[in-house]
Each structure stands twice: as C-alpha cells, then as structure tokens.
mmCIF file of N, CA and C in Angstrom:
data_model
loop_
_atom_site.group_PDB
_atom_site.id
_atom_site.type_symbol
_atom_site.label_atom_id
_atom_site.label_comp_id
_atom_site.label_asym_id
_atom_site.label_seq_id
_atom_site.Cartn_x
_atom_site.Cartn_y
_atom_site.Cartn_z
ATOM 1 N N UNK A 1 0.863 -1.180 0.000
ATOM 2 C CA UNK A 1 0.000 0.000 0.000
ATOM 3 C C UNK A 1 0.900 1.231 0.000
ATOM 4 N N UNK A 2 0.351 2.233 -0.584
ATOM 5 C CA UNK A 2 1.331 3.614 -0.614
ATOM 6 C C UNK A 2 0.528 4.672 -0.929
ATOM 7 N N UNK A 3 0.566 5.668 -0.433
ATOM 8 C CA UNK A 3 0.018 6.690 -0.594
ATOM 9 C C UNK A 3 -1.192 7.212 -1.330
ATOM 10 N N UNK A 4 -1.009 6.769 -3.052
ATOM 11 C CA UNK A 4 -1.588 6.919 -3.646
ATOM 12 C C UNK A 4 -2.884 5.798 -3.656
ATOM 13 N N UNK A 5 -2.367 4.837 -3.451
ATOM 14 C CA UNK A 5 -3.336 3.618 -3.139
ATOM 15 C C UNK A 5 -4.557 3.938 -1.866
ATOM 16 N N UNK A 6 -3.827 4.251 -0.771
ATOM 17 C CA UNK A 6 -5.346 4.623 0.025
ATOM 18 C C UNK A 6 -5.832 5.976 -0.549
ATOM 19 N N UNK A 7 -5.113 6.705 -0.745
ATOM 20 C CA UNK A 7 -6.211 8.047 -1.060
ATOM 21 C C UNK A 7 -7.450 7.383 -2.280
ATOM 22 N N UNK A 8 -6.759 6.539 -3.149
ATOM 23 C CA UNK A 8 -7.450 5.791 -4.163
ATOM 24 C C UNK A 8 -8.800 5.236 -3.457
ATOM 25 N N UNK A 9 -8.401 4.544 -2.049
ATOM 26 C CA UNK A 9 -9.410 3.767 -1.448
ATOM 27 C C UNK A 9 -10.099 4.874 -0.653
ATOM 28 N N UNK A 10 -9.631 5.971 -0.058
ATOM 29 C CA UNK A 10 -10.747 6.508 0.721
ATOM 30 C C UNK A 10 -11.743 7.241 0.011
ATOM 31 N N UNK A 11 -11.027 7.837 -1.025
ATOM 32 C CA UNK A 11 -12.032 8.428 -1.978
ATOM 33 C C UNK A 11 -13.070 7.843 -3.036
ATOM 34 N N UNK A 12 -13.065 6.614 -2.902
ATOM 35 C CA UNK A 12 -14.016 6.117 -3.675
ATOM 36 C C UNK A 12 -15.050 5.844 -3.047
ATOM 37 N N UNK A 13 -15.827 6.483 -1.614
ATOM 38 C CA UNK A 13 -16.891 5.943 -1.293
ATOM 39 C C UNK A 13 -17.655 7.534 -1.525
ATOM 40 N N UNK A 14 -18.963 7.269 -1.832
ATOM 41 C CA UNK A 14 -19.853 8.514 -1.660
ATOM 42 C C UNK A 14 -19.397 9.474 -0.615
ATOM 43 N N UNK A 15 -19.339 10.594 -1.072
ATOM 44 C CA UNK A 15 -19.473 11.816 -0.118
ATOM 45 C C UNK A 15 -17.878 12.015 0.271
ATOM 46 N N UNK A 16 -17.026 11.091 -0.135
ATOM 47 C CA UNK A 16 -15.614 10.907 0.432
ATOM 48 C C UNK A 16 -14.820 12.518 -0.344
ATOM 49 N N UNK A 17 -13.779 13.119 0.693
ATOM 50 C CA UNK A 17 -13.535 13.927 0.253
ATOM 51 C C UNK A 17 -12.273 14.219 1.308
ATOM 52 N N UNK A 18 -10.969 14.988 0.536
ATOM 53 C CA UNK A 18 -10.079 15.403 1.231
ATOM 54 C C UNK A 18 -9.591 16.302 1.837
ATOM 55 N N UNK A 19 -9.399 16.659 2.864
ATOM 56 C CA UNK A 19 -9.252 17.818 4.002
ATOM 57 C C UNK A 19 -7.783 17.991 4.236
ATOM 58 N N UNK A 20 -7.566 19.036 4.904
ATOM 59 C CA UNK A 20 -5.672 19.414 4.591
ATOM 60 C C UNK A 20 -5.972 20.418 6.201
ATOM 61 N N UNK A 21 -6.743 19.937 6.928
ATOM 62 C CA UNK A 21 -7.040 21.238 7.842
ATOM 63 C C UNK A 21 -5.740 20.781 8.738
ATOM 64 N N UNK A 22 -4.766 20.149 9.285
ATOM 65 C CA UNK A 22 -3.665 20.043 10.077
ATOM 66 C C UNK A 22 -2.359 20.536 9.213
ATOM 67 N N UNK A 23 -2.342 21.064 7.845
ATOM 68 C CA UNK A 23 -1.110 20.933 7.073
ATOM 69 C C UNK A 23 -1.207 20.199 5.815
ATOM 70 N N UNK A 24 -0.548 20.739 5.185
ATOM 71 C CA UNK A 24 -0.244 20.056 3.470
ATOM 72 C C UNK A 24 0.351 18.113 3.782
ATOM 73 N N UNK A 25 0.857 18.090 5.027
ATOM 74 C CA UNK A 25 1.701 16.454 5.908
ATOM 75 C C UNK A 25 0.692 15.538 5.882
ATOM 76 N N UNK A 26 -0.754 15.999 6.227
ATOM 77 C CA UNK A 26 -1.988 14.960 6.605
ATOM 78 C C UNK A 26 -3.019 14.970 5.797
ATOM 79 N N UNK A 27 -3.446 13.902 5.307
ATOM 80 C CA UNK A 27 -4.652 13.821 4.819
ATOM 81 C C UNK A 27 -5.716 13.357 5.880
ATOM 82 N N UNK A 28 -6.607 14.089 5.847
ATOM 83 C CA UNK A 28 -7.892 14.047 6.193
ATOM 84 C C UNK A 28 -9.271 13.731 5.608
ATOM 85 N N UNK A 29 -9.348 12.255 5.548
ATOM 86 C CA UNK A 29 -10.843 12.056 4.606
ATOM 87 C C UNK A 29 -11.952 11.857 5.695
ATOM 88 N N UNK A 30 -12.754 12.978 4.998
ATOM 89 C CA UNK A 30 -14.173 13.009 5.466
ATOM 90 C C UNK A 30 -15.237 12.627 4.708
ATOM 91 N N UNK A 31 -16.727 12.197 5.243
ATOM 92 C CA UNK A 31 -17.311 12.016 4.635
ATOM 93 C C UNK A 31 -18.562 13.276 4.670
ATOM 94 N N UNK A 32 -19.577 13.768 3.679
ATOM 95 C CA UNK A 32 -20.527 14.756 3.801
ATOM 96 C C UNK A 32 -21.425 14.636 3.074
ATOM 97 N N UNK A 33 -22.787 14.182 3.312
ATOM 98 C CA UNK A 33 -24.102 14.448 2.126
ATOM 99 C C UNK A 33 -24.694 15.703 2.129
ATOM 100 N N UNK A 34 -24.978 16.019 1.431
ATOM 101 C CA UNK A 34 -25.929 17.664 0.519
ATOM 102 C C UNK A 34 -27.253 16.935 0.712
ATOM 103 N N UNK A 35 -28.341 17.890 1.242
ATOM 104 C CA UNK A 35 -29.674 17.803 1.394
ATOM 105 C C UNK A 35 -29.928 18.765 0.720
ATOM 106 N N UNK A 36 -31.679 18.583 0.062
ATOM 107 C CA UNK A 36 -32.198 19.764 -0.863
ATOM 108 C C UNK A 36 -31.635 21.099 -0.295
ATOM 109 N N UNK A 37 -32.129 21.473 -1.385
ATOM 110 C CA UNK A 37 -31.528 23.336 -1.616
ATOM 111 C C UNK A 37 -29.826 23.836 -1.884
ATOM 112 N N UNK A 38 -28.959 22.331 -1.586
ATOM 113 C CA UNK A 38 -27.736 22.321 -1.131
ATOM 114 C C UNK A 38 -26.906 22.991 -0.265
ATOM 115 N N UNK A 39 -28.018 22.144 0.730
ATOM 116 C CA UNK A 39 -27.144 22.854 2.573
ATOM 117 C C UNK A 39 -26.318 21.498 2.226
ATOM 118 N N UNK A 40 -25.302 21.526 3.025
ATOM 119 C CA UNK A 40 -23.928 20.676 3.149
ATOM 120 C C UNK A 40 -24.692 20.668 5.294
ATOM 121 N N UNK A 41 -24.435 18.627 5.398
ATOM 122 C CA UNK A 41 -24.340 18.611 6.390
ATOM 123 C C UNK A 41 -23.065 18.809 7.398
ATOM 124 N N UNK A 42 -22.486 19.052 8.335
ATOM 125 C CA UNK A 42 -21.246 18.678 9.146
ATOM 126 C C UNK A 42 -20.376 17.223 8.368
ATOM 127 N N UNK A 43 -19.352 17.990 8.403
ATOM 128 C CA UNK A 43 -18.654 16.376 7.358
ATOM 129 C C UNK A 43 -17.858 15.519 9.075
ATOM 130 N N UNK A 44 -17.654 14.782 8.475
ATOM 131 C CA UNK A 44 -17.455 13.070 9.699
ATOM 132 C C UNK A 44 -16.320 12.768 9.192
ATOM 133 N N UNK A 45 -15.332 12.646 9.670
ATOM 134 C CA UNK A 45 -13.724 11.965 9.478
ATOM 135 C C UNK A 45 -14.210 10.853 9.728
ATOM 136 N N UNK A 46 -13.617 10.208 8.948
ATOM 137 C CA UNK A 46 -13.570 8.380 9.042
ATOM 138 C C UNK A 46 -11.918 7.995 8.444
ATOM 139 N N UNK A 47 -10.547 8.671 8.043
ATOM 140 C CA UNK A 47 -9.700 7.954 8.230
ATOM 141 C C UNK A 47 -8.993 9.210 7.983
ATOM 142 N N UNK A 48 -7.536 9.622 8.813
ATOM 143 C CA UNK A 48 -6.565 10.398 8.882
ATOM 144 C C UNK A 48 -5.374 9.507 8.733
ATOM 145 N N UNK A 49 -4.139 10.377 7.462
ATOM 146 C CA UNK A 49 -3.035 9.714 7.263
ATOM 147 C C UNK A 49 -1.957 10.817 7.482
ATOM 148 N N UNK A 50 -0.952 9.974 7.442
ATOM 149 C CA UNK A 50 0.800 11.167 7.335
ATOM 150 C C UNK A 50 0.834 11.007 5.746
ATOM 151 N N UNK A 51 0.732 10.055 4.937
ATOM 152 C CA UNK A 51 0.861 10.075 3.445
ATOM 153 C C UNK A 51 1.979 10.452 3.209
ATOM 154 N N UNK A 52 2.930 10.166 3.997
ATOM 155 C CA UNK A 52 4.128 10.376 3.896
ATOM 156 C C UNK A 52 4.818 8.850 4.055
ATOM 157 N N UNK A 53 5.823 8.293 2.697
ATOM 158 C CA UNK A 53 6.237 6.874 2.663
ATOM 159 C C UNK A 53 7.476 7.054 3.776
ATOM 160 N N UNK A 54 7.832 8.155 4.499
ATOM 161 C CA UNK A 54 9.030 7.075 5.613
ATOM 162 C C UNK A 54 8.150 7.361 6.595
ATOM 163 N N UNK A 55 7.133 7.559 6.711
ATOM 164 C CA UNK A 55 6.247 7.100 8.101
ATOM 165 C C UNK A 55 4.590 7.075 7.913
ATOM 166 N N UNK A 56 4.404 6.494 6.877
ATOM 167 C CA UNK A 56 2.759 5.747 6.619
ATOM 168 C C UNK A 56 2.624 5.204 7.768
ATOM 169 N N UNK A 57 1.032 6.063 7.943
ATOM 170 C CA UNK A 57 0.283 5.328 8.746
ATOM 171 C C UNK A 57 -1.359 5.792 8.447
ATOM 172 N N UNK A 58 -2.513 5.134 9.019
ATOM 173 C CA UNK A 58 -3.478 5.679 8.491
ATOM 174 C C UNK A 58 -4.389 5.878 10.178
ATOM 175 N N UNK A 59 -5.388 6.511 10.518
ATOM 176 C CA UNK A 59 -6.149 6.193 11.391
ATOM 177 C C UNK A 59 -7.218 5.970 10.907
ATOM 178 N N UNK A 60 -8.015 5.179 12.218
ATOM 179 C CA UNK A 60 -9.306 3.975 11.278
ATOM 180 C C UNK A 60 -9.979 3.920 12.307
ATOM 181 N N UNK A 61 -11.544 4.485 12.414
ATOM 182 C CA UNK A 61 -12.722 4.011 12.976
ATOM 183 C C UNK A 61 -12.901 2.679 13.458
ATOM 184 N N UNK A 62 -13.060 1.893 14.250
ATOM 185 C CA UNK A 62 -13.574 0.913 14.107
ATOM 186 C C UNK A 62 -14.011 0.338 15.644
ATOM 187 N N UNK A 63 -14.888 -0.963 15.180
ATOM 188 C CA UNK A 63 -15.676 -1.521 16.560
ATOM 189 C C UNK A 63 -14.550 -1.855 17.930
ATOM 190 N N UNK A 64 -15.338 -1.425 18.903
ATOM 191 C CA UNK A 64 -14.464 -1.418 20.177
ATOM 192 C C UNK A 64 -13.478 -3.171 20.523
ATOM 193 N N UNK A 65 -14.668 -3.773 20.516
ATOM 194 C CA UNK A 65 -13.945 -5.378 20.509
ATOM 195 C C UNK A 65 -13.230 -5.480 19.219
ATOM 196 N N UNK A 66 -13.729 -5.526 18.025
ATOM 197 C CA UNK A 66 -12.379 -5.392 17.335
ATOM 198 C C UNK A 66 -11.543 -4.923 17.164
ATOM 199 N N UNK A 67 -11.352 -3.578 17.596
ATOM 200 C CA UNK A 67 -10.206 -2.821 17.829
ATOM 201 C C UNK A 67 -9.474 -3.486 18.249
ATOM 202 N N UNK A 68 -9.728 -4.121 19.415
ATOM 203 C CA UNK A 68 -8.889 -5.176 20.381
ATOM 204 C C UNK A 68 -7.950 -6.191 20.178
ATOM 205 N N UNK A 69 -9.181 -6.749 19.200
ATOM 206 C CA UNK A 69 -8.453 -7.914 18.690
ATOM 207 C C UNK A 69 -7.740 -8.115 17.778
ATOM 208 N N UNK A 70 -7.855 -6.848 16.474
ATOM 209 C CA UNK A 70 -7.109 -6.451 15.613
ATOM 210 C C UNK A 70 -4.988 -6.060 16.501
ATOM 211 N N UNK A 71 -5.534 -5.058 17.347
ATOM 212 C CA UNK A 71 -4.000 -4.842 18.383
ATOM 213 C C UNK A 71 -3.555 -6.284 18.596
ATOM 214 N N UNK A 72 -4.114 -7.292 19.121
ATOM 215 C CA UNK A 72 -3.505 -8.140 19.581
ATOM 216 C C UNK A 72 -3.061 -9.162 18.622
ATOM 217 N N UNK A 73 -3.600 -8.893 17.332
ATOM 218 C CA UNK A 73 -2.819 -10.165 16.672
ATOM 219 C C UNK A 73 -1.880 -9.478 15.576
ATOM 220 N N UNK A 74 -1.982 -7.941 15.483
ATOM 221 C CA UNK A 74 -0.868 -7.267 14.595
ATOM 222 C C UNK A 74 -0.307 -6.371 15.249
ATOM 223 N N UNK A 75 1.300 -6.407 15.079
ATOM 224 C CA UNK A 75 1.908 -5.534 15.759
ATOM 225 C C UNK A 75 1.912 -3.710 14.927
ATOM 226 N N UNK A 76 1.521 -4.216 13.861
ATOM 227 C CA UNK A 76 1.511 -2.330 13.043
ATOM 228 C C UNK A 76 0.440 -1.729 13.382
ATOM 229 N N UNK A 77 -0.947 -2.711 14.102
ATOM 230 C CA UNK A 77 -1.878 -2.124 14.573
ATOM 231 C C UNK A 77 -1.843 -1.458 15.919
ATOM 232 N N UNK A 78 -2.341 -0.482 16.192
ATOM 233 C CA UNK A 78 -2.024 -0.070 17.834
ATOM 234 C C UNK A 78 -3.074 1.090 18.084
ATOM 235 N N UNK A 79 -3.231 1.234 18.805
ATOM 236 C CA UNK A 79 -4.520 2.448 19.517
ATOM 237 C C UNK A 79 -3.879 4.012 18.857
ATOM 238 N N UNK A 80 -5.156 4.572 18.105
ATOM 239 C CA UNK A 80 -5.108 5.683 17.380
ATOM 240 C C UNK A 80 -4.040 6.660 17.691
ATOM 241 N N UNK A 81 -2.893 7.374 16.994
ATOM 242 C CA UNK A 81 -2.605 8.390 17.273
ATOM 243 C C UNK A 81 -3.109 9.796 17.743
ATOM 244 N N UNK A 82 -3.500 10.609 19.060
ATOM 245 C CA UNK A 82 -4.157 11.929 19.371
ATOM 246 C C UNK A 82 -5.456 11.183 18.937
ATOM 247 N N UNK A 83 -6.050 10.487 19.272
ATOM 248 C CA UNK A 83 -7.535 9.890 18.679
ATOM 249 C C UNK A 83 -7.849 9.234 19.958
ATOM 250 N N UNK A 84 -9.336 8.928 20.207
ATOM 251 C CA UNK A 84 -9.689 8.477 21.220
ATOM 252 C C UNK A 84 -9.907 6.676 20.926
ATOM 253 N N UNK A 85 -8.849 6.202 21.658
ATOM 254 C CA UNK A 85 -8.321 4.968 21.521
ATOM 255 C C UNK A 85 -9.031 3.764 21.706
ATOM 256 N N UNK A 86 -10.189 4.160 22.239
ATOM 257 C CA UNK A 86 -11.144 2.709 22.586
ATOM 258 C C UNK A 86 -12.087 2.797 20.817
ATOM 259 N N UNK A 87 -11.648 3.692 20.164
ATOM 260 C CA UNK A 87 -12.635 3.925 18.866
ATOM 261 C C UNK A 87 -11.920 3.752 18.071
ATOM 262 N N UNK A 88 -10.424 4.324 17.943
ATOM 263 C CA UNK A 88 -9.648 4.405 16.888
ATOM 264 C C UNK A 88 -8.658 3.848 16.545
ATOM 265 N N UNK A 89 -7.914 3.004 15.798
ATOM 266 C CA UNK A 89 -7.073 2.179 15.492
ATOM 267 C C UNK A 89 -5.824 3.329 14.591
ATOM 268 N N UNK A 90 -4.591 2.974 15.191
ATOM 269 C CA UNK A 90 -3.511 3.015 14.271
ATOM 270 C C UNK A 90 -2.942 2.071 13.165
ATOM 271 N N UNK A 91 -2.689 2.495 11.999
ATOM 272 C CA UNK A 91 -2.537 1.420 11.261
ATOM 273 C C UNK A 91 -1.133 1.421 10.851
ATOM 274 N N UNK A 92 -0.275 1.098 10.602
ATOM 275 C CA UNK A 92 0.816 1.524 10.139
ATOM 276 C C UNK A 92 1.343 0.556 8.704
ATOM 277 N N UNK A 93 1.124 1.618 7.792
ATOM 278 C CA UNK A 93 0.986 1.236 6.200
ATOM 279 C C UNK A 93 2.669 0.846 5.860
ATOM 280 N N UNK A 94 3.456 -0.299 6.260
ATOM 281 C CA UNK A 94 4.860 -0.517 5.923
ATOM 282 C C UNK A 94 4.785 -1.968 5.167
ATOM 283 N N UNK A 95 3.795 -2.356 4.727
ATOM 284 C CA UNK A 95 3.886 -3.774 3.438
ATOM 285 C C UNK A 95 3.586 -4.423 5.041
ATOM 286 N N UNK A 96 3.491 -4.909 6.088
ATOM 287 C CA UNK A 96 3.436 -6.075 6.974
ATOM 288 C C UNK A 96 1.808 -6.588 6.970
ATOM 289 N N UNK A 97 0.781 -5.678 6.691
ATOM 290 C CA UNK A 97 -0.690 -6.241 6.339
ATOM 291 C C UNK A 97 -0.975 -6.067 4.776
ATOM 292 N N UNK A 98 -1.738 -7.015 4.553
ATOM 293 C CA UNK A 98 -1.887 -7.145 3.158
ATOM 294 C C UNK A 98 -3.333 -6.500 2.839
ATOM 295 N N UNK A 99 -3.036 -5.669 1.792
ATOM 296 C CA UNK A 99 -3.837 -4.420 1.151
ATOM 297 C C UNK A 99 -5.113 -4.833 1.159
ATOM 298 N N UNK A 100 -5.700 -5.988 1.060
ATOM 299 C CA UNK A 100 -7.377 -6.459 1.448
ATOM 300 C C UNK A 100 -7.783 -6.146 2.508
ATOM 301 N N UNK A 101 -6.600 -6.729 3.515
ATOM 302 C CA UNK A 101 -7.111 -6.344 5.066
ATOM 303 C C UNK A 101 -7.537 -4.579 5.085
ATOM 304 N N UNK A 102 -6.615 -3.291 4.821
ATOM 305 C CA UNK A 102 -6.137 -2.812 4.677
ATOM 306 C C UNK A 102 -7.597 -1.620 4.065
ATOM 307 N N UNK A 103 -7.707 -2.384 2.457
ATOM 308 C CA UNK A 103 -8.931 -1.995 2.431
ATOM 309 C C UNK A 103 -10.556 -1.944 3.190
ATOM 310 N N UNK A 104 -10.709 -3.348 3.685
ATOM 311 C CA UNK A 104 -11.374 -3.516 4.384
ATOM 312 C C UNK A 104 -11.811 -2.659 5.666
ATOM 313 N N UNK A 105 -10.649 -2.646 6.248
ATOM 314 C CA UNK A 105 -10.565 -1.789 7.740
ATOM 315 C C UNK A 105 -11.017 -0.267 7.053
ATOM 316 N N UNK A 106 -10.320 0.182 5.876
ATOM 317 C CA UNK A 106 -11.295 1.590 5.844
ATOM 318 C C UNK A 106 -12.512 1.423 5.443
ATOM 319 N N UNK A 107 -13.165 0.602 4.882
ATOM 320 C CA UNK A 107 -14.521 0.422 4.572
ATOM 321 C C UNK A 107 -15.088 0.572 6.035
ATOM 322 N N UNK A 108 -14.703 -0.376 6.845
ATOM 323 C CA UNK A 108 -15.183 -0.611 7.933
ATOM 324 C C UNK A 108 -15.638 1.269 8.746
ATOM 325 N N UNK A 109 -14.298 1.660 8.796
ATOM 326 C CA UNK A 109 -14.457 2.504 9.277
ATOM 327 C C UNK A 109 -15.568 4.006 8.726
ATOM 328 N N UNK A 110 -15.424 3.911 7.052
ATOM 329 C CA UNK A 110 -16.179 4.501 6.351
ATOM 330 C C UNK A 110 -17.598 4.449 7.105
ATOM 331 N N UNK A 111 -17.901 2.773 6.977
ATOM 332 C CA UNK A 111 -19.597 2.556 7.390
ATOM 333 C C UNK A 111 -19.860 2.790 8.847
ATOM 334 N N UNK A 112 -18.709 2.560 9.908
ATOM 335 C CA UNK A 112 -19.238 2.972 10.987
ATOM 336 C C UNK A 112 -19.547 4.730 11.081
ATOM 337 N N UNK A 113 -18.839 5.562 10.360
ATOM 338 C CA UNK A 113 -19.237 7.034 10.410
ATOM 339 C C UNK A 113 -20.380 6.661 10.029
ATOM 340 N N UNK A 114 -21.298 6.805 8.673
ATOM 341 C CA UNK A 114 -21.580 6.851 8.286
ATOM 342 C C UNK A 114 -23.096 6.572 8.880
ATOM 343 N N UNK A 115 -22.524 5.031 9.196
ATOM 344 C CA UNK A 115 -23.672 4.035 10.528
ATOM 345 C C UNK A 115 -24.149 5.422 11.190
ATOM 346 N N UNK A 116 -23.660 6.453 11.834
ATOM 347 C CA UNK A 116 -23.719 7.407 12.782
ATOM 348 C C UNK A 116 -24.642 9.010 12.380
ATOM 349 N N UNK A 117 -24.932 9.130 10.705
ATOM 350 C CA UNK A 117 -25.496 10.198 10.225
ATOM 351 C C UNK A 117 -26.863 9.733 9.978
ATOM 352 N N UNK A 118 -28.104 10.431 9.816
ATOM 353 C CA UNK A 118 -29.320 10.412 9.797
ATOM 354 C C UNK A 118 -29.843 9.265 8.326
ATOM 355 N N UNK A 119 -30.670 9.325 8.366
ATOM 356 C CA UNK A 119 -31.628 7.956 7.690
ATOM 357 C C UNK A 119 -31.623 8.629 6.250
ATOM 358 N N UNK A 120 -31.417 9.978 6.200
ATOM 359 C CA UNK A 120 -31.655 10.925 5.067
ATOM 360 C C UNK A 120 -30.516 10.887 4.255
ATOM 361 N N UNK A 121 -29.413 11.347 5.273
ATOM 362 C CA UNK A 121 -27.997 11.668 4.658
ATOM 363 C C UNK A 121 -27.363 10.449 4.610
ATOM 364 N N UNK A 122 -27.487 9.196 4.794
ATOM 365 C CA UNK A 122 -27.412 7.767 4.532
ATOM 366 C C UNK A 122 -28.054 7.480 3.044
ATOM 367 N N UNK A 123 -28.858 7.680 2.864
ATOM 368 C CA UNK A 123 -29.801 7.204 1.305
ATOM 369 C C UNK A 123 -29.207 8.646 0.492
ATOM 370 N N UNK A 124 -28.904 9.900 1.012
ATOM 371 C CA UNK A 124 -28.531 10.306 -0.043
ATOM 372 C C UNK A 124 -27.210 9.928 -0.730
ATOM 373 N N UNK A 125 -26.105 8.859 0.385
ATOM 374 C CA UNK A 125 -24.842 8.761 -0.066
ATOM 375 C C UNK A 125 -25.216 7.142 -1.043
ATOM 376 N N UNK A 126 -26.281 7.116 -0.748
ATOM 377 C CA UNK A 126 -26.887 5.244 -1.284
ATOM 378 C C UNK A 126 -25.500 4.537 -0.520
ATOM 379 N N UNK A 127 -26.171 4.893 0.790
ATOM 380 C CA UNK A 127 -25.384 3.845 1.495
ATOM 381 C C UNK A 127 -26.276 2.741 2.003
ATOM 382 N N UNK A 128 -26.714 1.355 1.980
ATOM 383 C CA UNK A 128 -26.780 0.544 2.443
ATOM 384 C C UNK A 128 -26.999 -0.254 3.899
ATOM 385 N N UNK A 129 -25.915 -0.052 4.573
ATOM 386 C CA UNK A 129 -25.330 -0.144 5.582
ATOM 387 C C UNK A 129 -25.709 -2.051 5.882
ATOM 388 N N UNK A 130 -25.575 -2.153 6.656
ATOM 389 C CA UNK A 130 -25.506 -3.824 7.781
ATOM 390 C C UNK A 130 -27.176 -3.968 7.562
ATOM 391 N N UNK A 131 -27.828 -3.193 8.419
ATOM 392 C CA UNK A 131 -28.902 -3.325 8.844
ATOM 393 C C UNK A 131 -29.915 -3.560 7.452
ATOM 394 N N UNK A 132 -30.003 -2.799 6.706
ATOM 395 C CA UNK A 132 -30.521 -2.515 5.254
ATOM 396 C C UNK A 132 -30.209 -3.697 4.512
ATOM 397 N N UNK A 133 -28.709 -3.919 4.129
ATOM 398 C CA UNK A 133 -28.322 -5.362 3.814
ATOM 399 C C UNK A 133 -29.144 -6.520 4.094
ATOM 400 N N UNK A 134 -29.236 -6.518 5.169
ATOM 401 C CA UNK A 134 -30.114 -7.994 5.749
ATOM 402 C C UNK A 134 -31.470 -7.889 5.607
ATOM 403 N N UNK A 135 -32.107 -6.721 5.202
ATOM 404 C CA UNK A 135 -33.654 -6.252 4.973
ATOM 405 C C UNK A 135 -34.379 -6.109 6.033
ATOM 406 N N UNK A 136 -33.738 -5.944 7.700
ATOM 407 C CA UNK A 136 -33.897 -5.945 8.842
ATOM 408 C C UNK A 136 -34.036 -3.572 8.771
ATOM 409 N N UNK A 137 -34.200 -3.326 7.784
ATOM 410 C CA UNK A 137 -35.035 -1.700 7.861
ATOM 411 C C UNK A 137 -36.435 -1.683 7.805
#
C-alpha cells in the first residue's frame, strides 16, 4: 500500500472527500451528504493519514472489541494516534498487512461514520449499511 493507493481507497466511497485542515503532511478524509436546496451537512472523518512513505500510517474508525483484537494479533496495529483509543485504530501502512485487510478496515471505518449520520444523509450517499443489507429496515 502507498500513498496513492489509500487516497485511491478513501475516496471512492460517496461523499468521500479530502481535508488538509492540520497541514499540506496529513490527509484528512471526510465524509458529507448535501440535502435539498444544497445545505452541506457537518462532514465526519472516518480515516486520517501522514501520506508520507518514511512514516505511513493511516487512522481507522472501528468496533471497540475489534479494535482489540485487531491490536492483539498485529503488531503495526495499535490504539489511534491523538484519537480516542477505545474507537480508533492506528494502522501503520509498511507492506506487513496485506492491502485487502487494509482496504477492508477503511470500509469498515467509512460505514461505521456513516452508521452514525441520519436515515436521510445515509440514502442520499446510497449507502446501504448492515442493517438494510439484511432487509432488517
């Protein structure tokens, strides 16, 4: 994975978009749906990087027990950098996880923001989600 590869992956989900608010050093992908008239809601970070190849790393949303268990069986994984650590995963992008995993974990993290915005701004991103999937809406 390298630089260009996750920005590749964060930006391909609806509403995905890049933020520079810490410095030209970090990428910041957020996510944001437009409701009629085109008000813009509050945009939602779902993954922060250095995007920098001598110290890739990405931060990643994700479920509290898996957070856990992800730390304990990879050592590049570790509790979020300046992020609140029972939520956020460090990832550290050096070739030791393989780019499926990799992708995955930002999906993951994508849908848990996402999981978190209204029923409205969800269908406007035609997001899906878990619940919808299973026809359990």
């Amino acid at each position: 994975m390298d630089p260009t590869a996750l920005r590749k992956i964060c930006l391909s989900f609806p509403g995905a978009y890049e933020d520079f608010p810490f410095g030209p050093e970090t990428s910041v992908f957020k996510v944001r749906a437009v409701i009629a008239g085109g008000t813009r809601h509050e945009a939602k970070l779902f993954a922060l990087s250095s995007m920098d190849e001598g110290d890739f790393y990405v931060n990643l949303k994700c479920e509290p027990a898996l957070a856990v268990q992800l730390r304990a069986a990879h050592p590049a994984i570790t509790g979020g950098w300046h992020m609140n650590k029972i939520h956020w995963n460090g990832v550290r992008l050096d070739g030791s996880l393989p780019d499926g995993m990799i992708r995955d974990m930002v999906e993951d993290s994508y849908d848990l923001v996402v999981s978190g915005l209204s029923r409205k701004q969800q269908a406007q991103l035609g997001w899906a989600g878990l619940e919808r999937a299973g026809g359990n809406d």
